[in-house]
Each structure stands twice: as structure tokens, then as C-alpha cells.
């Protein structure tokens, strides 16, 4: 039901971004990049969780050297996150990274920018321009304040530097820690460029705060068709970023996968639905990549109707429960058999 | 920055809903309403958490009688959730509830509807019309499928029943478990009525799933100016519904309160920022109603700039850290003193 805005397409390694390719999920390591063992381990864990593109901070030459050891051990594209130093950018490209995050306006002289762009062009490596409140110049802030307009204008300055060099392999982010500013910045930018957009909320806080802000900010834009790749930021384990990103996309039908819908229970509920739902979640964990919607309802009267859109469901109460498939009741079993019967039904349905 | 859509105003007890009154937070008890002690306890816990309107299921006469014991013990308005039975509605009104959730088209004969509306009018009690996929008639589904159009058309049928009786004290919900359907239904409805809208995602699942779906669905609409009162549904402890609802509103600047922004850390971070952020969260818990934004950043170079919008912040690394106020550095202290100094600064700033 979502019509995505058409953008130009770039490739971060093997992963297409933009041009109607699936919205990819990114994360960033929080290990010191020079701790090669820890960084490889974290990237491999992110891969297993479903991360599709990973970014590493490259603050020094030692980190560039670490890339030579890290890259052969991982299976997803790696983007080097570089602030200011063009030599680090050149080094990372030479080491074989799949993308750069660097703001061309912050690299320094025109010569240095040209050198980085030439190296990126040679290796077909895209550049992400990433502007946020923290990267605005004093001049821009004096003129506009920290507003969506300031952020977008600043991004466009960096864009024009690349365009003037005939380089178009780019994606852009205009993150903010303020959700309303973030929404407005991306909407404004989306009208002005054809490049793919990388969505995110910066400094989104710990898991709970980030789940709320990222679902709202990233989700609302994706629902409008804006956004080609996303990164949820969490102060915590980056693995959490992947589960939040996946859940946002599943909620919008942008990514296939298991969805469990369950009612909040009320004074009418005569079954321990909270425990039952947790049991269903746990039992279906191995099937989380299958595109099925499962309902767990506490009301025999309204349950099957309310969960009409679910592929499979159960509705329990007063010692017995109904099993239904696409809104149609297909069985009645004692309450204690509900979980077993539901899982059996789903396992029989799934391709072996 | 959000311009809210102007709606008509109703009162649920002392709480104004619509007409530019603050977006109120609702929840629903999941205790049996007939368990008077448990229901009072849960409502009082919801009150302490910040719930502003509570709803209880009234499935039978015993539940109506329980209202006489519950209402004197609570301090927020109570809405009776009634399916079909007009006698329960009349009983609940007589018992002194502050609102009804009932769909007039499902009550039965015109006489019965008139009787309920007359009783509501007499006590100045508003009615919520709540339509979702589960309450659509077979005829409607045959005509439209389970689409936003079907849901909105169905809601408008109930609305016209009340309007034809000259009753306008109503609010409307068009919830769905599917976020995209929910967004479209409310947008469509918002263009067709002036009544306040009650936002929610139904069967949103357990805490994590509901946090994602509710933040996205409810949050995106609030950001567009749609929505006058909200209920987050969680299969779990209803107290969680309040914290999610509050966080959504705080993210959008619709509700004052403490916000902690913190960076996700990266390979540049040379401080245990995750633990520090958790410590800051815990230390500031007593101040969660104060309207301050606090930043916890892992980077001395970029931290203060990136967190320019924060009222207070710290940025740490390499054994020492900066303390800043509105983007301006006001002190440098050893890393182990960062937490203490930040809290001291904030406590001195807050009104005693």
C-alpha cells in the first residue's frame, strides 16, 4: 500500500540502495575498530541478526590498517565513517571498503576533495553525505538557527561539491535528535534531490527511547514513501538496532516476516493471555523470517472477527479456545491444548 | 512546531478532549471489573503512572454493580466499555461513569438507542464510537474489503445515528492492527468529521511490538496534527501503555518532561557510555516531569556541538569529560566525576 518515492540507485558493495530496491538495514559497530577480534565478532553478530550494511569509525591510521584484517572475515558491505581527514578516506578506499561516510565540504582544499572523489570513482564507491545539527557551520546557524532549512541547505552545499566534480554516487542523511525537525528535514530534502536517502534519528537514547523515536521518525517517513536505507541508533547493543529496524519495516509491510498480533486483554478476558502470547512468541521464534501473521486473542466472541486479517489465530476463554485460519474457525480445543495445536497447524502449513 | 487540527471539544469527566486541549492519555484495566479490589488497585497505579482516563469492560450486571464501589475510590474519569447491551449502558450511566464506548448501530432497535442517548445527554456523558476490522458488518466487507474506506464508512454510519438524535458529544476511533490501514483510516476520517479522534493500534502485541507500532501509527498522526486522545495497547501490564504514550508525546514536543538524548557510541568512543547513560537515566528519574533535555555524549570533539539543543550535557573520553549547558562548555572534570557534577548542575537549576 506504500508507494515509494523513486530515487537514483547506488550500490554499497552488493547491496542496492535506492531506485526501488528494498529498504536496507544498517548498523554501526561500537567496538574500537582497532580491536580487530571484537569488531569482526560484532559484525558477524550483526550479520546473523539481519544487518545488511555495517559502518565502522575510522578515526586514525591504525583503524585503516585494521580494515585489512576485518574485511576478509565479514560478509556484508562495510562503510568507513570518516571525519575531516582525506588521507584516512584514501586509505580506507585502498583497503577495500564499500562506501564512505564523509562530508566533502569538511575535507579541506579542493585538491583533497578531488583526490578522494577520484579514488571513490575508480573503485565505484558511493559516498554518504551526513548532515545533522552538530555539523552545521556557525554561519548557517546564525542565518537559519538549527532548523530543517539550515540542515537541508547545509546538505545541499555538500551535494553540489560532488555534483560539480561529476560524481553522483551518493546518498544523504539529515538526522536530528528531534523527531519533528528530522521529519521536516527529510521531507524538504526529498523534494530537492533524486539521491537515495539514509534515514535515522541521532542520539536517540537507550533502547526504549530509541524504539519510540526511531519508529516514529523513520517509520512515518517510510510510510510516506521516503527513505531507501535506515539506521536505528541505540545507546546499547547494536543488535537491538536490527530488531527495531526490522519491526518498523514489518509493521509497514515493507519486509516479510512473522508478525504476532495480540489483544491487550480487558476485564472480559478469562484466560492468561499474556503468558500464552509470550509462549507463542517463543515457540515461533524459529519461524521469524516466514511471512505469516498470527493472532492471539482473549475473547472467543470477538477474537476471530477482530483478527480476520491474521493467517492463523487462537482465541481463548473459560477453559476452551478456538483455532482459526484467515478468520474462519477450524477447531475448538481445551485451553491447555491451544498452544500445541496452533504451533502444529503453523508447522504443517510452512514449506519444509 | 506541530499545528493540531481543530476539533470540537467534549469532556470526559473533568478531562477536556478535542478543541486544542492537550492530547490525553488513556488506558484500560485488564482485571475482571467484578474484582473490585484488583480493579481499584490497577486504576490507582495507572493514575500514579500518569494515565488521565481509564476504561473498564462492562460485560455483565455484576460489573455494573462493581462500578458503585470502584468510582468513589479513583481520581480519573472512567469510561464503560460496552458491547451491544443497552441495559448495561443505562446501568453504567446510572452508576456514574464519565463516558461510554459503545457503537450505537450495534445496540439494537431505535428505541434502545434513544434511551441510551437520552440518559447520556441527561448526565452530559460523551460516547466513543469505536470501529475496527472486527466490528465491520459482512455487508461492508463484501462491498469494500477490510479497507480504510470500509472502516471509515462504518464509523460514519454510527456517527449519523447520534447526529440524527441531535447528539454531538462524541469522539471516534478507527483502529486497526495494521499500521498502514490505521494511518489511512484516521486521515480519511479526519477530513470528514469535526469530532475529536481517539487514536490507537489494536492488537498491537507485547511491549516491544506495540512500542514500534504505536509509536509509528499514533506518533505519525499526532505529528500531522491528527488526534486528541490516545491509547497504546499492550498485551502485558497496562502501566507500560502509559510510559509508551508519554514518550511518544515527549518526542513530538506535545508533552513536557525529561528527555535524555545519548549517542549510540562508535569505534571512537573511549568511555563506557552505555553504563553512564543508564546511570544518568536512573539519577534523573525523580525529575522526569521537568521539561529538560539532557545529552550524554561519547565524543569530546563532536559531543557539545551535536547536542547543541540540549539544556545540559556531558561528553566524555580518555579519562576526562566536558560539562556543557545549551552547547556551551562550562567545565572539564575527571571522568569519574561526570555523573555527580551533571546531577549537581541540574539539581541547582531546577526550581526547589
XYZ file of C-alpha atoms in Angstrom:
704
model
C 0.000 0.000 0.000
C 3.011 2.295 0.294
C 4.192 3.977 -2.898
C 7.887 4.621 -2.538
C 9.452 7.710 -3.980
C 11.688 6.829 -6.910
C 15.316 7.699 -6.269
C 18.543 7.073 -8.151
C 20.248 3.794 -7.398
C 23.680 3.264 -5.922
C 25.463 0.128 -4.784
C 27.113 -0.287 -1.421
C 29.074 -3.406 -2.298
C 26.465 -5.891 -3.421
C 23.593 -4.058 -1.737
C 21.500 -1.815 -3.992
C 20.242 1.338 -2.296
C 17.547 3.471 -3.917
C 15.723 3.037 -7.206
C 13.027 0.871 -5.622
C 15.408 -1.675 -4.136
C 14.289 -2.978 -0.725
C 14.904 -0.636 2.203
C 18.200 -1.895 3.627
C 19.081 -2.069 7.312
C 22.335 -0.624 8.575
C 24.130 -0.535 11.876
C 27.449 0.694 13.216
C 29.990 -1.093 15.348
C 30.741 0.365 18.767
C 33.917 -1.608 19.351
C 37.230 0.211 18.805
C 37.888 -0.553 15.132
C 41.499 -1.327 16.059
C 40.227 -4.169 18.269
C 40.063 -6.436 15.253
C 38.758 -9.551 17.019
C 35.948 -7.697 18.798
C 34.982 -5.779 15.668
C 34.804 -8.905 13.493
C 32.765 -10.663 16.182
C 30.328 -7.775 16.431
C 29.925 -7.502 12.667
C 29.282 -11.251 12.388
C 26.652 -10.991 15.138
C 25.053 -8.090 13.297
C 25.031 -10.185 10.089
C 23.264 -13.035 11.888
C 20.695 -10.604 13.245
C 19.936 -9.346 9.735
C 22.133 -6.286 9.348
C 22.758 -5.621 5.659
C 25.350 -2.839 5.709
C 27.735 -2.040 8.562
C 29.636 1.138 9.333
C 32.856 1.477 11.325
C 34.501 4.590 12.686
C 37.918 5.196 11.113
C 39.481 7.863 13.350
C 43.156 7.051 12.707
C 45.697 5.174 10.588
C 45.607 2.136 12.898
C 41.905 1.783 12.135
C 42.630 1.919 8.384
C 45.152 -0.882 8.854
C 42.614 -2.895 10.875
C 40.305 -2.856 7.833
C 42.719 -5.197 6.009
C 42.110 -7.810 8.710
C 38.388 -7.140 9.189
C 37.149 -7.055 5.595
C 38.098 -10.649 4.645
C 36.189 -12.015 7.652
C 32.810 -10.379 7.070
C 30.014 -10.919 4.550
C 28.226 -7.594 4.351
C 29.410 -4.301 2.874
C 31.402 -2.034 5.186
C 31.262 1.749 5.169
C 34.112 3.780 6.631
C 32.940 6.670 8.799
C 35.467 9.459 8.457
C 35.591 12.958 9.861
C 37.680 15.565 8.030
C 40.854 13.602 7.225
C 41.150 12.882 3.483
C 44.145 10.610 3.982
C 42.028 8.277 6.097
C 39.422 8.292 3.333
C 42.030 7.404 0.705
C 43.425 4.708 2.983
C 40.014 3.182 3.621
C 39.207 3.108 -0.099
C 42.530 1.420 -0.780
C 41.804 -1.125 1.971
C 38.638 -2.073 0.073
C 35.697 -0.552 1.927
C 32.348 -0.463 0.104
C 31.384 3.082 0.967
C 32.451 6.268 2.688
C 30.587 8.491 5.053
C 32.312 11.830 4.771
C 31.129 15.367 4.187
C 33.068 16.739 1.215
C 32.768 20.296 2.496
C 34.712 19.304 5.595
C 37.648 17.635 3.848
C 39.603 20.817 3.211
C 41.107 22.115 -0.028
C 39.607 21.385 -3.450
C 42.609 19.223 -4.307
C 41.937 16.912 -1.393
C 38.253 16.569 -2.284
C 39.167 15.809 -5.888
C 41.607 13.159 -4.781
C 39.019 11.407 -2.587
C 36.350 11.567 -5.288
C 38.768 10.249 -7.921
C 39.632 7.282 -5.693
C 35.946 6.607 -4.954
C 35.097 6.826 -8.670
C 37.896 4.438 -9.504
C 36.550 1.808 -7.096
C 32.841 2.654 -7.734
C 32.355 3.502 -4.067
C 29.405 5.653 -3.013
C 29.683 8.500 -0.537
C 27.150 9.285 2.141
C 26.759 12.925 2.996
C 25.586 13.048 6.590
C 24.497 16.360 7.994
C 22.997 16.931 11.407
C 22.706 19.703 13.981
C 26.271 19.041 15.102
C 27.775 19.501 11.664
C 26.177 22.856 10.879
C 28.545 25.758 10.476
C 28.254 28.760 12.800
C 27.377 30.853 9.751
C 24.453 28.587 8.857
C 23.167 28.604 12.432
C 23.398 32.404 12.575
C 21.384 32.616 9.376
C 18.702 29.968 9.987
C 19.017 28.665 13.564
C 19.091 24.889 13.959
C 16.146 24.358 11.634
C 15.219 21.860 8.930
C 16.051 24.580 6.409
C 19.569 25.018 7.848
C 20.180 21.272 7.824
C 18.914 20.830 4.260
C 20.797 23.873 2.931
C 23.956 22.534 4.523
C 23.450 19.086 2.963
C 22.896 20.674 -0.451
C 26.234 22.504 -0.205
C 27.993 19.158 0.195
C 25.909 17.647 -2.608
C 26.874 20.407 -5.015
C 30.566 19.822 -4.297
C 30.206 16.229 -5.508
C 27.958 17.202 -8.404
C 30.464 19.816 -9.548
C 33.004 17.030 -9.778
C 30.561 14.989 -11.848
C 30.106 12.479 -9.025
C 26.585 11.244 -8.367
C 27.138 8.004 -6.441
C 25.796 9.361 -3.204
C 23.152 9.051 -0.552
C 22.241 11.656 2.002
C 21.142 11.800 5.621
C 19.806 14.777 7.564
C 19.425 13.288 11.024
C 18.416 15.102 14.163
C 17.723 14.075 17.739
C 14.454 15.977 17.498
C 11.799 13.932 15.705
C 9.829 16.872 14.317
C 12.981 18.523 12.934
C 14.051 15.202 11.445
C 10.690 14.618 9.725
C 10.640 18.100 8.222
C 14.283 17.960 7.115
C 13.852 14.717 5.195
C 10.578 15.822 3.621
C 12.193 19.042 2.466
C 15.306 17.263 1.176
C 13.263 14.583 -0.575
C 11.658 17.272 -2.731
C 15.040 18.705 -3.721
C 17.165 15.680 -4.657
C 16.829 12.383 -6.504
C 19.549 10.671 -4.471
C 18.660 7.846 -2.107
C 18.081 8.906 1.486
C 19.527 7.274 4.581
C 17.082 7.727 7.468
C 17.850 7.952 11.152
C 17.330 9.760 14.431
C 20.624 10.760 16.064
C 21.285 10.428 19.772
C 18.008 8.558 20.089
C 18.926 7.325 23.566
C 18.686 3.895 25.120
C 16.614 1.034 23.737
C 13.161 2.196 24.829
C 13.600 5.851 23.929
C 15.146 4.932 20.591
C 12.385 2.441 19.791
C 9.812 5.193 20.231
C 11.703 7.945 18.400
C 13.017 5.761 15.573
C 9.699 4.008 14.963
C 8.024 7.379 14.832
C 10.609 9.267 12.771
C 11.882 6.566 10.439
C 8.509 4.811 10.280
C 6.471 7.900 9.447
C 8.812 8.765 6.559
C 8.864 5.202 5.204
C 5.055 5.216 5.340
C 5.163 8.318 3.116
C 7.475 6.548 0.680
C 10.571 8.464 1.758
C 13.770 6.585 2.621
C 15.967 3.965 0.975
C 18.138 2.689 3.798
C 17.769 3.071 7.552
C 19.817 3.032 10.683
C 18.264 2.918 14.125
C 20.666 4.331 16.753
C 20.665 2.828 20.225
C 22.932 3.596 23.172
C 23.449 -0.080 23.917
C 23.993 -3.281 21.985
C 23.805 -2.563 18.221
C 21.997 -5.910 17.770
C 18.936 -4.134 19.208
C 19.111 -1.672 16.322
C 18.428 -4.500 13.872
C 15.386 -5.884 15.672
C 13.845 -2.408 15.910
C 14.583 -1.681 12.246
C 13.063 -4.995 11.170
C 9.952 -4.468 13.294
C 9.414 -0.991 11.823
C 9.597 -2.403 8.310
C 7.372 -5.393 9.087
C 4.765 -3.075 10.598
C 4.592 -1.254 7.281
C 4.595 -4.355 5.108
C 7.994 -3.333 3.710
C 9.642 -6.528 4.890
C 8.317 -10.037 5.119
C 8.402 -11.809 8.416
C 6.405 -13.220 11.281
C 4.033 -10.796 12.970
C 2.212 -11.635 16.159
C -0.825 -9.574 16.940
C -2.362 -9.932 20.360
C -5.075 -8.068 22.213
C -4.271 -6.033 25.302
C -6.756 -8.086 27.362
C -9.502 -6.486 29.408
C -11.967 -7.234 32.145
C -13.689 -9.697 29.806
C -10.597 -11.868 29.379
C -10.885 -15.219 31.145
C -7.581 -16.759 30.082
C -3.977 -15.944 30.958
C -3.382 -14.322 27.609
C -0.180 -12.507 28.500
C 1.614 -15.766 29.303
C 0.060 -17.500 26.300
C 1.236 -14.735 23.962
C 4.756 -14.950 25.343
C 4.701 -18.725 24.794
C 3.526 -18.289 21.205
C 6.277 -15.696 20.576
C 8.892 -18.088 21.924
C 7.597 -21.136 20.050
C 7.526 -19.226 16.753
C 10.982 -17.705 17.109
C 12.483 -20.212 14.626
C 9.968 -19.047 12.013
C 10.567 -15.325 12.350
C 11.514 -14.942 8.674
C 8.302 -16.513 7.393
C 5.693 -14.114 6.163
C 2.819 -15.078 8.434
C 0.566 -13.133 10.766
C -0.538 -14.924 13.922
C -3.217 -13.645 16.292
C -3.545 -14.422 19.989
C -6.892 -13.181 21.241
C -8.541 -13.242 24.648
C -12.142 -13.244 23.521
C -13.955 -16.154 21.880
C -16.810 -13.885 20.751
C -14.818 -11.093 19.096
C -11.420 -12.682 18.647
C -11.767 -14.391 15.264
C -13.533 -11.360 13.751
C -11.112 -8.786 15.139
C -8.207 -10.864 13.894
C -9.732 -11.530 10.492
C -6.542 -10.378 8.760
C -4.362 -12.945 10.540
C -3.273 -16.107 8.762
C -3.668 -18.163 11.928
C -5.005 -17.434 15.347
C -6.311 -18.622 18.638
C -8.943 -17.127 20.884
C -9.366 -18.449 24.384
C -11.637 -18.164 27.339
C -13.407 -20.185 30.025
C -11.316 -23.305 29.707
C -11.530 -23.760 25.968
C -10.361 -21.994 22.878
C -10.916 -21.598 19.168
C -8.364 -22.074 16.454
C -8.889 -20.076 13.313
C -7.350 -19.612 9.918
C -7.952 -16.387 7.962
C -10.904 -15.523 10.192
C -12.572 -18.911 9.776
C -12.925 -21.129 12.838
C -11.416 -24.539 12.154
C -11.394 -26.120 15.586
C -12.250 -25.946 19.258
C -9.842 -27.400 21.810
C -9.319 -27.349 25.578
C -7.405 -24.250 26.701
C -4.288 -26.200 27.642
C -4.033 -27.594 24.087
C -4.282 -24.208 22.349
C -0.554 -23.536 22.093
C 0.335 -27.041 20.882
C -2.443 -27.105 18.292
C -1.596 -23.656 16.953
C 2.079 -24.467 16.523
C 1.234 -27.812 14.881
C -1.081 -26.055 12.430
C 1.555 -23.472 11.524
C 4.340 -26.028 11.164
C 2.188 -28.119 8.820
C 1.489 -25.040 6.725
C 5.070 -23.863 6.337
C 7.157 -25.194 3.448
C 9.582 -27.825 4.733
C 6.105 23.025 15.567
C 3.020 20.822 15.191
C -0.212 22.529 14.165
C -3.058 20.476 15.561
C -6.264 20.086 13.641
C -9.086 21.917 15.373
C -11.834 19.576 16.559
C -14.953 20.030 18.655
C -14.472 19.719 22.391
C -16.051 17.181 24.712
C -15.482 16.456 28.381
C -14.793 13.026 29.798
C -15.420 13.941 33.417
C -13.020 16.769 34.129
C -10.767 15.962 31.167
C -11.307 18.060 28.040
C -10.801 16.145 24.784
C -10.520 17.972 21.474
C -10.687 21.678 20.703
C -6.945 22.132 21.245
C -6.908 20.679 24.744
C -3.760 18.658 25.486
C -3.662 15.159 23.982
C -4.858 12.976 26.861
C -3.524 9.527 27.704
C -5.900 6.622 28.237
C -5.557 3.039 29.298
C -7.847 0.118 30.063
C -7.898 -2.190 33.041
C -7.281 -5.880 32.406
C -8.536 -7.084 35.762
C -12.042 -8.576 35.900
C -14.136 -5.492 36.656
C -16.015 -7.543 39.234
C -12.746 -7.981 41.140
C -13.246 -4.634 42.797
C -10.071 -4.611 44.884
C -7.811 -5.532 41.964
C -9.513 -3.070 39.629
C -9.214 -0.153 42.070
C -5.570 -1.039 42.684
C -4.809 -1.150 38.960
C -6.575 2.154 38.278
C -4.694 3.835 41.136
C -1.415 2.506 39.723
C -2.379 3.842 36.302
C -3.158 7.236 37.872
C 0.278 7.349 39.516
C 1.892 6.493 36.187
C 0.123 9.403 34.506
C -2.991 7.847 32.999
C -5.646 10.517 32.532
C -8.720 8.500 31.511
C -9.348 4.827 32.246
C -11.682 2.371 30.565
C -13.187 -0.784 32.067
C -15.017 -3.616 30.340
C -18.625 -3.900 31.496
C -19.744 -7.292 30.154
C -22.478 -8.032 32.727
C -24.697 -6.699 35.514
C -22.172 -7.676 38.199
C -19.659 -5.358 36.525
C -22.211 -2.523 36.564
C -22.683 -3.066 40.300
C -18.905 -3.098 40.820
C -18.778 0.452 39.399
C -20.552 1.730 42.528
C -17.612 0.520 44.615
C -14.865 1.463 42.144
C -15.841 5.009 41.213
C -15.565 6.562 44.709
C -12.001 5.225 45.072
C -10.461 6.621 41.904
C -9.455 10.098 40.764
C -9.594 9.976 36.970
C -12.622 9.689 34.689
C -13.836 6.175 33.918
C -15.313 5.043 30.613
C -17.528 1.963 30.453
C -16.720 -0.319 27.517
C -19.933 -1.959 26.422
C -20.750 -4.304 23.588
C -24.325 -4.452 22.329
C -26.307 -4.453 25.601
C -28.179 -1.177 26.126
C -29.221 -2.141 29.664
C -25.578 -2.320 30.683
C -25.075 1.125 29.143
C -28.021 2.557 31.093
C -26.761 0.876 34.256
C -23.246 2.246 33.830
C -24.558 5.772 33.253
C -26.678 5.498 36.377
C -23.665 4.249 38.324
C -21.898 7.489 37.395
C -19.361 6.681 34.676
C -17.841 9.594 32.754
C -18.148 8.153 29.286
C -19.366 5.232 27.220
C -17.668 3.291 24.497
C -20.489 1.751 22.524
C -21.375 1.640 18.865
C -24.942 2.919 18.518
C -25.507 0.832 15.395
C -24.944 -2.319 17.439
C -27.361 -1.526 20.284
C -30.456 -2.806 18.520
C -33.803 -1.073 17.981
C -34.154 2.686 17.616
C -35.946 2.859 20.984
C -32.981 1.384 22.775
C -30.565 3.784 21.118
C -32.797 6.718 22.022
C -32.950 5.590 25.616
C -29.148 5.355 25.908
C -28.620 8.725 24.224
C -31.262 10.367 26.446
C -29.519 9.040 29.558
C -26.105 10.165 28.262
C -27.478 13.612 27.404
C -29.013 13.924 30.842
C -25.674 13.263 32.542
C -23.593 15.090 29.866
C -21.677 11.903 29.114
C -19.799 11.566 25.818
C -19.899 8.437 23.678
C -16.930 6.969 21.862
C -17.716 5.251 18.611
C -15.022 2.645 18.126
C -14.862 0.861 14.805
C -12.205 -1.602 13.759
C -11.787 -4.525 11.400
C -13.600 -6.767 13.871
C -16.701 -4.625 14.053
C -17.311 -4.353 10.320
C -20.509 -5.915 9.029
C -20.328 -8.717 6.452
C -22.101 -6.410 4.022
C -19.458 -3.713 4.417
C -16.651 -6.218 3.964
C -18.328 -7.630 0.833
C -18.545 -4.124 -0.606
C -15.136 -2.707 0.332
C -12.999 -5.471 1.833
C -11.277 -4.662 5.113
C -10.065 -1.295 3.886
C -9.742 2.193 5.364
C -12.794 3.122 3.313
C -14.862 0.312 4.858
C -13.778 1.255 8.373
C -14.498 4.959 7.858
C -17.860 4.343 6.157
C -18.839 2.092 9.040
C -17.828 4.723 11.621
C -19.841 7.357 9.768
C -22.967 5.178 9.960
C -22.685 5.160 13.759
C -21.945 8.895 13.787
C -25.073 9.678 11.791
C -27.217 7.702 14.234
C -26.092 10.013 17.041
C -26.310 13.130 14.869
C -29.859 12.226 13.857
C -30.729 12.221 17.552
C -29.122 15.662 17.899
C -26.271 14.236 19.976
C -22.787 15.532 19.249
C -20.874 14.706 22.430
C -18.746 12.067 20.779
C -15.253 11.020 19.830
C -14.332 8.397 17.284
C -11.696 5.730 16.829
C -10.923 3.685 13.707
C -8.227 1.376 14.990
C -6.598 -1.454 13.128
C -3.803 -3.894 13.870
C -2.289 -2.925 10.519
C -0.382 0.348 10.774
C -0.854 1.430 7.152
C -4.615 0.767 7.309
C -4.799 2.648 10.604
C -2.939 5.689 9.244
C -5.135 5.892 6.165
C -8.371 5.357 8.100
C -7.695 8.205 10.527
C -6.514 10.555 7.782
C -9.663 9.863 5.807
C -11.921 10.223 8.852
C -10.198 13.403 9.977
C -11.217 15.071 6.721
C -14.853 14.054 7.187
C -15.666 14.916 10.803
C -15.027 17.669 13.337
C -15.289 15.343 16.337
C -12.216 14.594 18.426
C -10.364 11.434 17.444
C -9.161 8.714 19.787
C -6.014 7.125 18.304
C -4.770 3.602 18.736
C -3.444 0.450 17.135
C -5.459 -2.632 18.080
C -3.896 -5.960 18.948
C -0.504 -4.261 18.854
C 1.128 -7.227 20.603
C 3.539 -7.360 23.500
C 5.547 -4.407 24.776
C 8.211 -4.282 22.050
C 5.896 -4.841 19.113
C 3.389 -2.352 20.499
C 6.068 0.252 21.142
C 7.075 0.088 17.471
C 3.565 0.003 16.005
C 2.023 2.540 18.380
C 4.914 4.996 18.107
C 4.688 4.752 14.355
C 0.903 4.826 13.951
C -0.122 7.140 16.782
C 3.045 9.229 16.519
C 2.843 9.821 12.774
C -0.749 11.034 13.072
C -0.013 13.291 16.053
C 2.884 14.753 14.072
C 0.363 15.625 11.344
C -1.886 17.300 13.906
C -4.433 14.470 13.949
C -5.591 13.001 17.260
C -7.000 14.317 20.536
C -6.628 11.407 22.940
C -4.556 8.248 22.640
C -4.430 4.727 23.934
C -1.448 2.481 23.429
C -2.467 -1.207 23.642
C -0.029 -3.686 25.143
C -0.507 -7.369 25.839
C 1.015 -7.069 29.294
C 0.932 -4.634 32.189
C -1.180 -1.575 31.234
C 1.327 0.615 33.130
C 3.611 0.107 30.115
C 0.966 1.717 27.931
C 1.374 4.975 29.843
C 5.161 5.151 29.547
C 4.985 4.491 25.797
C 2.224 7.076 25.325
C 4.185 9.665 27.284
C 7.387 9.004 25.369
C 5.581 9.388 22.030
C 4.213 12.742 23.104
C 7.510 13.945 24.555
C 9.276 13.014 21.314
C 6.939 15.341 19.470
C 7.089 18.179 21.982
C 3.408 17.624 22.780
C 4.127 16.958 26.439
C 6.701 18.421 28.747
C 9.110 16.127 30.502
C 12.674 14.976 30.841
C 14.312 13.758 27.642
C 17.664 12.063 27.612
C 19.476 12.021 24.318
C 22.557 9.848 24.045
C 24.765 8.830 21.172
C 24.898 5.200 20.044
C 28.676 5.132 20.631
C 31.106 4.024 17.937
C 34.700 2.956 17.481
C 35.783 6.441 18.531
C 34.173 6.200 21.971
C 36.688 5.863 24.793
C 34.321 5.891 27.751
C 31.732 3.375 28.979
C 28.887 5.482 27.705
C 26.196 2.810 27.889
C 26.650 2.412 31.655
C 26.983 6.170 32.131
C 23.730 6.801 30.239
C 21.909 4.227 32.334
C 23.246 5.906 35.486
C 22.080 9.319 34.272
C 18.629 7.887 33.471
C 18.362 6.410 36.934
C 19.628 9.508 38.755
C 17.185 11.746 36.878
C 14.136 9.524 37.406
C 12.794 11.809 40.183
C 12.838 14.707 37.700
C 11.012 13.002 34.855
C 8.241 15.608 34.808
C 10.627 18.535 34.389
C 10.921 19.915 30.909
C 14.655 19.482 30.378
C 16.736 17.819 27.695
C 19.939 16.162 28.833
C 22.635 14.855 26.496
C 25.117 12.086 27.224
C 27.747 12.015 24.501
C 30.758 9.816 23.900
C 32.868 12.267 21.989
C 34.600 15.328 23.428
C 35.216 16.778 19.953
C 31.708 16.490 18.488
C 29.573 15.949 21.568
C 28.801 19.514 22.653
C 28.094 20.596 19.062
C 25.926 17.598 18.197
C 23.964 18.093 21.408
C 23.613 21.842 20.969
C 19.860 21.607 21.529
C 20.218 20.001 24.960
C 19.799 22.071 28.124
C 22.587 20.176 29.846
C 25.064 17.599 28.761
C 28.230 15.716 29.296
C 30.739 14.418 26.773
C 33.404 12.012 27.898
C 36.522 10.348 26.674
C 40.089 9.448 27.648
C 39.663 9.839 31.368
C 38.068 13.246 31.414
C 34.862 14.848 30.322
C 33.197 18.108 29.464
C 30.080 19.500 31.033
C 28.019 21.784 28.865
C 24.908 23.893 29.071
C 22.994 24.805 25.883
C 26.005 23.846 23.748
C 28.447 25.971 25.742
C 31.224 24.206 27.633
C 31.162 25.224 31.276
C 33.587 22.790 32.843
C 36.071 19.957 32.479
C 36.185 17.236 35.134
C 37.718 13.775 35.607
C 35.565 11.054 34.017
C 34.553 9.580 37.370
C 33.115 12.938 38.462
C 30.970 13.454 35.331
C 27.777 11.911 36.686
C 27.958 13.679 40.058
C 28.723 17.070 38.513
C 25.953 16.770 35.928
C 23.332 15.870 38.509
C 24.516 18.669 40.815
C 24.233 21.167 37.963
C 20.715 20.037 37.074
C 19.523 19.983 40.677
C 20.788 23.535 41.206
C 18.944 24.645 38.108
C 15.573 23.110 38.922
C 13.069 25.125 40.978
C 13.023 23.838 44.567
